[in-house]
Coordinates of C-alpha atoms and ligand atoms in Angstrom, one line a residue:
Chain A
M44 CA 164.5 -8.6 -18.7
E45 CA 162.2 -11.6 -18.2
H46 CA 163.8 -15.0 -18.1
M47 CA 165.3 -15.6 -21.5
K48 CA 165.9 -19.0 -23.0
I49 CA 168.1 -18.9 -26.1
P50 CA 168.6 -21.9 -28.4
Y51 CA 172.3 -22.6 -28.4
Y52 CA 174.6 -24.4 -30.9
P53 CA 177.8 -25.5 -29.2
G54 CA 179.5 -27.0 -32.3
C55 CA 182.0 -29.9 -32.2
T56 CA 185.0 -28.3 -30.5
L57 CA 183.1 -27.0 -27.6
N58 CA 181.9 -30.5 -26.9
T59 CA 185.4 -31.8 -26.6
V60 CA 188.7 -29.9 -26.4
A61 CA 187.1 -26.6 -25.6
K62 CA 184.6 -27.9 -23.0
Q63 CA 185.7 -25.1 -20.6
F64 CA 184.5 -22.5 -23.2
D65 CA 181.0 -24.1 -23.2
T66 CA 180.6 -24.7 -19.4
S67 CA 181.8 -21.3 -18.4
A68 CA 179.4 -19.6 -20.8
R69 CA 176.4 -21.6 -19.6
E70 CA 177.2 -20.9 -16.0
A71 CA 177.8 -17.2 -16.7
A72 CA 174.4 -17.1 -18.5
S73 CA 172.6 -18.5 -15.5
I74 CA 174.2 -16.0 -13.2
I75 CA 173.2 -13.1 -15.5
G76 CA 169.7 -14.5 -15.9
F77 CA 169.3 -16.3 -19.2
E78 CA 169.5 -19.9 -20.2
M79 CA 171.3 -21.4 -23.2
K80 CA 169.2 -24.3 -24.4
E81 CA 171.3 -26.6 -26.5
L82 CA 169.6 -27.7 -29.7
S83 CA 168.1 -31.1 -29.4
Q84 CA 169.6 -32.1 -32.8
W85 CA 172.8 -30.7 -34.3
N86 CA 175.7 -31.6 -36.5
C87 CA 179.1 -30.1 -37.4
C88 CA 178.8 -26.8 -39.3
G89 CA 181.6 -27.8 -41.6
A90 CA 184.1 -25.5 -39.9
T91 CA 184.6 -23.3 -43.0
F92 CA 182.3 -21.3 -45.1
P93 CA 182.8 -22.2 -48.8
L94 CA 184.5 -19.2 -50.3
T95 CA 183.3 -19.9 -53.8
P96 CA 179.6 -19.5 -54.7
D97 CA 180.0 -22.6 -56.8
N98 CA 180.3 -24.8 -53.7
V99 CA 176.7 -25.3 -52.6
I100 CA 177.2 -28.7 -51.1
G101 CA 179.4 -27.1 -48.4
L102 CA 176.3 -25.2 -47.3
T103 CA 174.2 -28.2 -46.5
A104 CA 175.7 -29.1 -43.1
P105 CA 175.2 -25.6 -41.7
A106 CA 171.7 -25.4 -43.3
K107 CA 170.7 -28.5 -41.4
V108 CA 171.8 -26.9 -38.1
L109 CA 169.8 -23.8 -39.0
S110 CA 166.7 -25.7 -39.9
S111 CA 166.8 -27.6 -36.6
A112 CA 167.3 -24.3 -34.8
R113 CA 164.2 -22.9 -36.5
K114 CA 162.1 -25.6 -34.9
E115 CA 163.2 -24.4 -31.5
G116 CA 162.9 -20.6 -31.8
D117 CA 163.7 -17.6 -33.9
T118 CA 167.1 -16.9 -32.4
L119 CA 170.3 -19.0 -32.2
T120 CA 173.4 -18.3 -30.2
T121 CA 176.8 -19.7 -30.6
L122 CA 180.3 -19.1 -29.0
C123 CA 182.9 -20.3 -31.5
S124 CA 183.7 -17.5 -34.0
V125 CA 184.0 -20.0 -36.8
C126 CA 180.6 -21.6 -36.2
Y127 CA 179.1 -18.1 -35.9
N128 CA 180.7 -17.1 -39.2
V129 CA 179.6 -20.2 -41.1
L130 CA 176.0 -20.2 -39.7
K131 CA 175.5 -16.5 -40.3
R132 CA 176.8 -16.5 -43.8
T133 CA 174.9 -19.6 -44.8
N134 CA 171.8 -18.2 -43.3
K135 CA 172.2 -15.1 -45.5
V136 CA 172.6 -17.2 -48.6
I137 CA 169.4 -19.1 -47.8
R138 CA 167.5 -16.0 -47.1
D139 CA 168.6 -14.0 -50.1
N140 CA 169.2 -16.5 -52.8
K141 CA 166.0 -18.3 -53.8
E142 CA 167.7 -20.7 -56.3
K143 CA 170.3 -21.9 -53.8
R144 CA 167.6 -22.1 -51.1
N145 CA 165.7 -24.5 -53.2
V146 CA 168.8 -26.6 -54.0
I147 CA 169.8 -26.8 -50.3
N148 CA 166.3 -27.5 -49.1
G149 CA 166.0 -30.3 -51.6
F150 CA 169.2 -31.8 -50.4
I151 CA 168.5 -31.7 -46.7
E152 CA 164.8 -32.4 -47.2
E153 CA 163.6 -29.4 -45.1
E154 CA 161.8 -26.1 -45.9
Y155 CA 164.1 -23.6 -44.2
D156 CA 163.8 -19.9 -45.2
G157 CA 166.7 -18.2 -43.5
S158 CA 164.6 -16.6 -40.8
V159 CA 166.6 -17.5 -37.7
N160 CA 168.5 -14.6 -36.2
I161 CA 172.1 -15.7 -35.4
L162 CA 173.7 -14.0 -32.5
H163 CA 177.1 -14.4 -31.1
Y164 CA 177.2 -14.8 -27.3
L165 CA 178.9 -11.3 -27.2
E166 CA 175.9 -9.9 -29.1
V167 CA 173.5 -11.5 -26.6
L168 CA 175.4 -9.8 -23.8
R169 CA 175.5 -6.4 -25.6
D170 CA 172.1 -6.3 -27.3
K171 CA 169.8 -8.6 -25.3
V172 CA 171.2 -8.3 -21.8
G173 CA 173.2 -5.0 -22.0
F174 CA 176.8 -4.5 -20.8
D175 CA 175.5 -2.3 -18.0
K176 CA 173.6 -5.2 -16.6
V177 CA 176.6 -7.4 -17.0
K178 CA 178.6 -4.8 -15.1
G179 CA 176.0 -4.7 -12.4
A180 CA 176.4 -8.4 -11.9
V181 CA 180.2 -8.3 -11.5
K182 CA 181.3 -9.6 -8.1
R183 CA 185.0 -10.0 -8.6
P184 CA 186.2 -7.1 -10.9
L185 CA 189.2 -7.9 -13.0
K186 CA 190.8 -4.7 -11.7
G187 CA 194.1 -3.7 -12.9
I188 CA 194.4 -6.4 -15.5
K189 CA 195.5 -5.2 -18.9
A190 CA 193.7 -7.4 -21.3
A191 CA 194.2 -7.9 -25.1
T192 CA 190.9 -8.6 -26.7
Y193 CA 191.8 -10.8 -29.7
Y194 CA 189.1 -10.8 -32.3
G195 CA 190.8 -12.7 -35.1
C196 CA 189.0 -13.0 -38.5
M197 CA 185.8 -14.9 -38.3
L198 CA 184.0 -12.8 -35.8
L199 CA 184.3 -9.8 -38.0
R200 CA 184.6 -10.6 -41.7
P201 CA 183.2 -10.1 -44.2
F202 CA 181.6 -7.1 -42.7
E203 CA 178.5 -7.0 -44.9
D204 CA 177.6 -10.6 -43.9
I205 CA 178.6 -10.5 -40.3
G206 CA 178.2 -6.9 -39.1
I207 CA 178.7 -7.6 -35.4
D208 CA 180.8 -4.4 -35.3
K209 CA 183.0 -2.2 -37.4
A210 CA 185.4 -4.4 -39.5
E211 CA 188.5 -2.4 -38.9
S212 CA 187.9 -0.8 -35.5
P213 CA 185.5 -3.0 -33.5
T214 CA 184.9 -2.3 -29.8
I215 CA 182.3 -4.9 -28.6
F216 CA 184.9 -7.1 -27.1
E217 CA 186.8 -4.2 -25.3
D218 CA 183.4 -2.9 -24.0
L219 CA 182.7 -6.2 -22.4
L220 CA 186.1 -6.4 -20.8
R221 CA 185.7 -2.9 -19.5
A222 CA 182.4 -3.9 -18.0
L223 CA 184.2 -6.7 -16.2
G224 CA 186.6 -4.2 -14.7
A225 CA 189.7 -5.0 -16.9
E226 CA 191.7 -2.5 -18.9
P227 CA 191.6 -3.3 -22.6
V228 CA 194.8 -2.5 -24.5
E229 CA 194.9 -1.3 -28.1
F230 CA 197.2 -3.6 -30.1
A231 CA 198.1 -3.7 -33.8
N232 CA 197.1 -7.3 -34.6
K233 CA 193.8 -7.6 -32.8
I234 CA 191.9 -8.4 -36.0
E235 CA 194.7 -10.4 -37.8
C236 CA 194.7 -14.1 -38.4
C237 CA 196.3 -16.7 -36.0
G238 CA 197.2 -19.1 -38.8
A239 CA 193.9 -20.9 -38.6
H240 CA 193.7 -24.4 -40.2
L241 CA 197.4 -24.2 -41.3
A242 CA 197.8 -25.7 -37.8
M243 CA 197.4 -29.0 -39.7
N244 CA 200.4 -28.7 -42.0
N245 CA 202.4 -25.5 -41.5
E246 CA 203.7 -24.8 -38.1
E247 CA 206.1 -22.1 -39.3
V248 CA 203.3 -19.9 -40.6
V249 CA 201.1 -20.4 -37.6
T250 CA 204.0 -19.6 -35.2
N251 CA 204.7 -16.5 -37.2
L252 CA 201.1 -15.2 -37.3
S253 CA 200.2 -16.2 -33.8
G254 CA 203.6 -14.8 -32.7
K255 CA 202.7 -11.4 -34.2
V256 CA 199.4 -11.3 -32.5
M257 CA 200.9 -12.1 -29.1
T258 CA 204.0 -9.8 -29.4
S259 CA 201.9 -6.9 -30.5
A260 CA 199.5 -7.5 -27.5
V261 CA 202.4 -7.9 -25.0
D262 CA 204.2 -4.9 -26.5
A263 CA 201.1 -2.9 -25.9
G264 CA 201.2 -3.9 -22.2
A265 CA 198.8 -6.8 -22.2
E266 CA 199.0 -9.2 -19.2
L267 CA 196.3 -11.4 -20.5
I268 CA 195.0 -12.4 -23.9
V269 CA 191.3 -13.1 -24.3
T270 CA 189.9 -15.1 -27.3
T271 CA 186.5 -16.0 -28.8
C272 CA 187.6 -19.1 -30.8
P273 CA 189.0 -22.5 -29.9
L274 CA 191.3 -22.5 -32.9
C275 CA 192.7 -19.0 -32.1
Q276 CA 193.1 -20.2 -28.5
F277 CA 194.9 -23.4 -29.6
N278 CA 197.2 -21.7 -32.1
L279 CA 198.2 -18.9 -29.6
E280 CA 198.8 -21.3 -26.7
K281 CA 200.7 -23.8 -28.8
S282 CA 202.9 -21.1 -30.4
Q283 CA 203.7 -19.2 -27.3
P284 CA 206.6 -21.3 -26.0
R285 CA 208.3 -21.1 -29.5
V286 CA 207.7 -17.4 -29.6
A287 CA 209.3 -16.9 -26.2
E288 CA 212.2 -19.1 -27.3
S289 CA 213.0 -17.1 -30.4
D290 CA 212.3 -13.7 -28.8
T291 CA 214.0 -13.3 -25.5
G292 CA 212.3 -9.9 -24.8
Y293 CA 208.9 -11.6 -24.9
T294 CA 207.1 -12.4 -21.7
P295 CA 204.5 -15.2 -22.0
V296 CA 201.0 -14.3 -20.9
P297 CA 198.0 -16.4 -20.1
V298 CA 195.4 -16.9 -22.9
V299 CA 191.8 -17.5 -21.9
Y300 CA 188.3 -17.7 -23.4
F301 CA 186.3 -14.6 -22.9
T302 CA 183.7 -16.6 -21.0
Q303 CA 186.3 -17.7 -18.5
A304 CA 187.1 -14.1 -17.9
L305 CA 183.4 -13.3 -17.7
G306 CA 182.8 -16.1 -15.2
L307 CA 185.7 -15.0 -13.1
A308 CA 184.4 -11.5 -12.9
L309 CA 180.9 -12.8 -12.1
G310 CA 182.3 -14.4 -9.1
Q311 CA 182.1 -18.1 -10.2
D312 CA 184.2 -20.6 -8.3
I313 CA 187.6 -20.4 -9.9
E314 CA 187.9 -24.2 -9.8
T315 CA 184.8 -24.5 -12.0
L316 CA 186.1 -22.3 -14.8
G317 CA 188.3 -25.0 -16.4
F318 CA 191.5 -23.0 -16.3
E319 CA 193.4 -26.2 -15.9
K320 CA 192.3 -27.2 -19.4
N321 CA 194.1 -24.2 -20.8
S322 CA 197.7 -24.8 -21.5
S323 CA 198.8 -21.4 -20.2
D324 CA 198.4 -20.6 -16.5
I325 CA 196.3 -17.7 -15.3
M326 CA 196.8 -18.3 -11.6
P327 CA 200.0 -16.3 -11.1
L328 CA 198.4 -13.3 -12.7
L329 CA 195.3 -13.6 -10.5
K330 CA 197.5 -13.9 -7.4
K331 CA 199.5 -10.9 -8.4
K332 CA 196.4 -8.8 -8.8
G333 CA 194.9 -10.0 -5.6
I334 CA 192.0 -11.6 -7.4
A335 CA 192.6 -15.2 -6.3
Chain B
M1325 CA 212.1 -9.6 -68.3
K1326 CA 210.3 -9.8 -71.6
I1327 CA 206.6 -10.8 -71.4
R1328 CA 204.8 -11.9 -74.4
I1329 CA 201.1 -11.1 -74.3
A1330 CA 198.8 -12.9 -76.7
N1331 CA 195.1 -12.5 -77.2
D1332 CA 194.6 -16.2 -76.7
D1333 CA 196.2 -16.0 -73.3
I1334 CA 194.2 -13.0 -72.2
Q1335 CA 191.0 -14.7 -73.2
S1336 CA 192.1 -17.9 -71.6
L1337 CA 189.2 -20.3 -71.2
E1338 CA 190.7 -21.7 -68.0
V1339 CA 190.7 -18.2 -66.4
R1340 CA 187.1 -17.8 -67.5
R1341 CA 186.3 -21.1 -65.8
L1342 CA 188.0 -20.0 -62.7
E1343 CA 186.0 -16.8 -62.7
R1344 CA 182.8 -18.7 -63.0
V1345 CA 183.6 -21.0 -60.1
S1346 CA 184.9 -18.3 -57.9
G1347 CA 182.3 -15.7 -58.8
E1348 CA 185.0 -13.1 -59.4
D1349 CA 186.0 -11.0 -62.4
V1350 CA 189.7 -10.7 -62.6
K1351 CA 189.6 -7.6 -64.7
R1352 CA 188.1 -5.6 -61.9
C1353 CA 191.5 -5.6 -60.1
Y1354 CA 193.4 -2.4 -60.8
Q1355 CA 196.6 -3.5 -59.1
C1356 CA 196.6 -1.2 -56.1
G1357 CA 198.4 -3.7 -53.9
N1358 CA 196.0 -3.5 -50.9
C1359 CA 195.4 -7.2 -50.9
S1360 CA 199.1 -8.1 -50.7
G1361 CA 199.6 -5.4 -48.1
G1362 CA 196.8 -6.7 -45.9
C1363 CA 197.5 -10.4 -46.4
P1364 CA 199.2 -11.8 -43.3
V1365 CA 200.8 -14.7 -45.3
S1366 CA 202.0 -12.8 -48.4
Y1367 CA 205.5 -12.9 -46.9
A1368 CA 205.6 -16.6 -47.5
M1369 CA 203.8 -16.8 -50.8
E1370 CA 205.7 -17.4 -54.0
I1371 CA 203.1 -15.3 -55.8
P1372 CA 201.4 -12.8 -53.5
P1373 CA 197.7 -11.9 -53.9
T1374 CA 198.2 -8.8 -56.1
K1375 CA 200.4 -10.7 -58.5
V1376 CA 198.0 -13.6 -58.6
M1377 CA 195.4 -11.2 -60.0
R1378 CA 197.9 -9.7 -62.6
F1379 CA 198.9 -13.2 -63.7
L1380 CA 195.3 -14.2 -64.2
Q1381 CA 194.5 -11.0 -66.1
L1382 CA 197.4 -12.0 -68.4
G1383 CA 196.1 -15.5 -68.7
N1384 CA 199.0 -17.0 -66.9
I1385 CA 197.1 -19.5 -64.7
E1386 CA 199.8 -22.1 -65.0
D1387 CA 202.3 -20.3 -62.8
V1388 CA 199.6 -19.5 -60.3
R1389 CA 198.7 -23.2 -60.1
K1390 CA 202.3 -24.1 -59.4
A1391 CA 202.9 -21.6 -56.7
N1392 CA 202.4 -22.3 -53.0
T1393 CA 200.0 -19.4 -52.7
M1394 CA 196.7 -21.2 -52.7
W1395 CA 197.9 -23.6 -50.0
L1396 CA 199.0 -20.8 -47.7
C1397 CA 195.9 -18.7 -47.8
V1398 CA 194.3 -18.9 -44.4
G1399 CA 190.9 -17.5 -45.6
C1400 CA 191.1 -14.5 -43.3
L1401 CA 189.5 -12.2 -45.9
Q1402 CA 191.7 -9.3 -45.3
C1403 CA 192.3 -9.1 -49.0
Y1404 CA 188.6 -8.8 -49.7
S1405 CA 188.0 -6.5 -46.7
R1406 CA 190.6 -4.0 -48.0
C1407 CA 190.0 -4.3 -51.7
P1408 CA 188.6 -1.0 -53.1
Q1409 CA 187.2 -3.0 -56.0
G1410 CA 185.4 -5.6 -54.0
V1411 CA 187.6 -8.4 -55.3
S1412 CA 188.0 -11.6 -53.2
V1413 CA 191.4 -13.0 -53.9
A1414 CA 190.4 -15.6 -51.3
A1415 CA 187.6 -16.8 -53.5
I1416 CA 190.0 -17.1 -56.5
L1417 CA 192.5 -19.1 -54.4
E1418 CA 189.7 -21.3 -53.1
G1419 CA 188.6 -21.9 -56.7
L1420 CA 192.1 -23.0 -57.6
R1421 CA 192.2 -25.4 -54.6
Q1422 CA 188.8 -26.7 -55.5
E1423 CA 190.1 -27.5 -59.0
V1424 CA 192.9 -29.6 -57.5
L1425 CA 190.8 -31.3 -54.8
R1426 CA 187.9 -32.1 -57.0
K1427 CA 190.2 -34.2 -59.2
G1428 CA 190.9 -36.2 -56.1
A1429 CA 194.5 -35.0 -55.4
S1430 CA 195.4 -33.8 -51.9
K1431 CA 197.8 -31.3 -50.6
T1432 CA 198.1 -33.2 -47.3
E1433 CA 197.4 -36.9 -46.9
V1434 CA 195.4 -37.8 -43.8
R1435 CA 198.0 -40.4 -42.8
D1436 CA 200.6 -37.6 -42.8
V1437 CA 198.9 -35.6 -40.1
P1438 CA 200.7 -36.3 -36.9
F1439 CA 198.8 -38.3 -34.3
P1440 CA 199.5 -36.0 -31.4
F1441 CA 198.0 -33.1 -33.4
L1442 CA 194.9 -35.1 -34.2
K1443 CA 194.5 -35.9 -30.5
K1444 CA 194.9 -32.4 -29.2
A1445 CA 193.7 -30.1 -31.9
P1446 CA 190.3 -28.5 -32.0
Q1447 CA 187.9 -30.5 -34.2
Q1448 CA 187.3 -27.4 -36.2
A1449 CA 191.0 -27.3 -37.3
I1450 CA 190.8 -30.9 -38.5
V1451 CA 187.5 -30.5 -40.3
C1452 CA 188.6 -27.3 -41.9
G1453 CA 192.0 -28.6 -42.7
F1454 CA 190.5 -31.7 -44.4
R1455 CA 188.2 -29.5 -46.5
K1456 CA 191.0 -27.2 -47.6
F1457 CA 193.7 -29.8 -48.2
V1458 CA 192.3 -33.2 -48.8
G1459 CA 190.7 -34.3 -52.1
Ligands
SF4_2266 S1 193.2 -5.0 -53.4 FE1 191.7 -5.5 -55.1 S2 192.2 -4.0 -56.7 FE2 193.9 -3.9 -55.3 S3 195.4 -5.3 -56.1 FE3 194.2 -6.5 -54.7 S4 192.5 -7.4 -55.9 FE4 193.5 -5.7 -57.1
SF4_2267 S1 192.2 -14.6 -47.4 FE1 194.1 -15.5 -48.1 S2 194.9 -14.2 -49.7 FE2 193.3 -13.1 -48.6 S3 194.5 -11.9 -47.0 FE3 193.8 -13.8 -46.1 S4 195.5 -15.2 -46.4 FE4 195.8 -13.5 -47.8

C-alpha cells in the first residue's frame, strides 16, 4: 500500500466533546500508514438524515460537506456513525435523483453530482488497509479482553443505502477487534438503539434502551464495550450508574471508542489515548489483564 | 369496542397528505406486527407502530396525532428494516412531527433543556434533538 491520504470529515462532536475519538483515529492511521486529511472547509452535517422525502432542505447541509469533499478527492472518510449515515444517504439521493440534485445544487450554489465515495473508518481499515495488515501492526494485543462491539443503528441502517455489512448479522466490527487480539462476544442488543437524541428530553427511555444494550453485553461476558458513535458513547456512559443502581447483579464495564482500542493495540502511549475524557475507567481492566 | 368505519374516513385527505409528505402508502401494511416487535420504544408508546398503521388505514389520524408515539420514535429504522412490505413507520412518524413543527409549535422548548446537558452532551444530540423537537 503506497502512502494514502484520505480526505476526512470530523463533524462537530469530534471537534469538541469527542476529541479523543478524533485524535486516537488520526494517530492510529499514521501508525498504520495512511493520513487523514481534514477537509479545509466543512460544516455540521445536520446530525439527522431527514426521514421524509419531502424534506429537501435538510439535505443541503450534508450536500455542502460533500461538495467540498469532492474538491479534495474522490473519497471521504468519517468516524461518527451519524455523520457517516447522513453523508452516505444524502450522497445517494444526489447521485440517483436528478430533480433533487438540481434543487440542492441550486440552493448551495454548487455543481455536485454525488461522485464521492463515503467510507467509514472501519471500511478504510477493512477494504483499503486490510485487517491482516492491521493485525500485523499490533504491538500490544488486547489479549483476553472480552469485548462487546456495539454497532447501534446508524452504522448499519437502512441496509440498501449504507451496506457496510449485513444489516442483522454484521461482523466488520468483531473482525477488527479480533485482529487487535480481543475476544468479541455475541450479544443480543448489538444492533439496537441507545436512545439517541431522546437524551435531550427523555432520560427514562435512554436509560432503558442503553441499559438493555449494556446488560445484554455484560450478560454475554463482556468486560469492555466498544462504540463507533459519540452519542452511543454518551448515552451508555451516562446511563451506566443508573443501570447499576437498579440492577444489583450488573457489573459496570468501561466503554471506549473503537479507535481508542485500536490505538491501545497499536502500542500508542496510553496517556495519549484520551481515556481520561471518557467517564468510565478502563485502567483497572488493563491492569487486570496485564496490558498496562 | 365498536368501530364505525366510513368511506370519508378511509379516504381521509389528511392521511393522503401525510402519505405524500412521508412517501409512504399506508395500505401496503398488512398488519404483521414486525415493526412493533422490532421497535425498541414500543413499550412506552401509547399507540405502537403496527397500530399507527392500522389507525391511518382507517383514517383515524387524530388519535395518532394525540399519542406520544411520534415523539418517542428514535429513528432507529428497525421498523423499516424488518417490514416485509418495505413500509417505513419512521417516515410516517417524521411526517407527523414535521406537520407540528412546521406550524411553529415545539415539543421541547430550548429554554427547558437543562444547562448541564447542553454543556456536556455531544453536539450531534443537541442538533438532532432540535431538529426533531423544536419548531
Ligand atoms: S412491519 Fe410493515 S407490514 Fe408489518 S405491521 Fe409493520 S408496517 Fe405493517
Ligand atoms: S424508527 Fe421509530 S418506530 Fe421505527 S423501530 Fe425505531 S423507534 Fe420504533
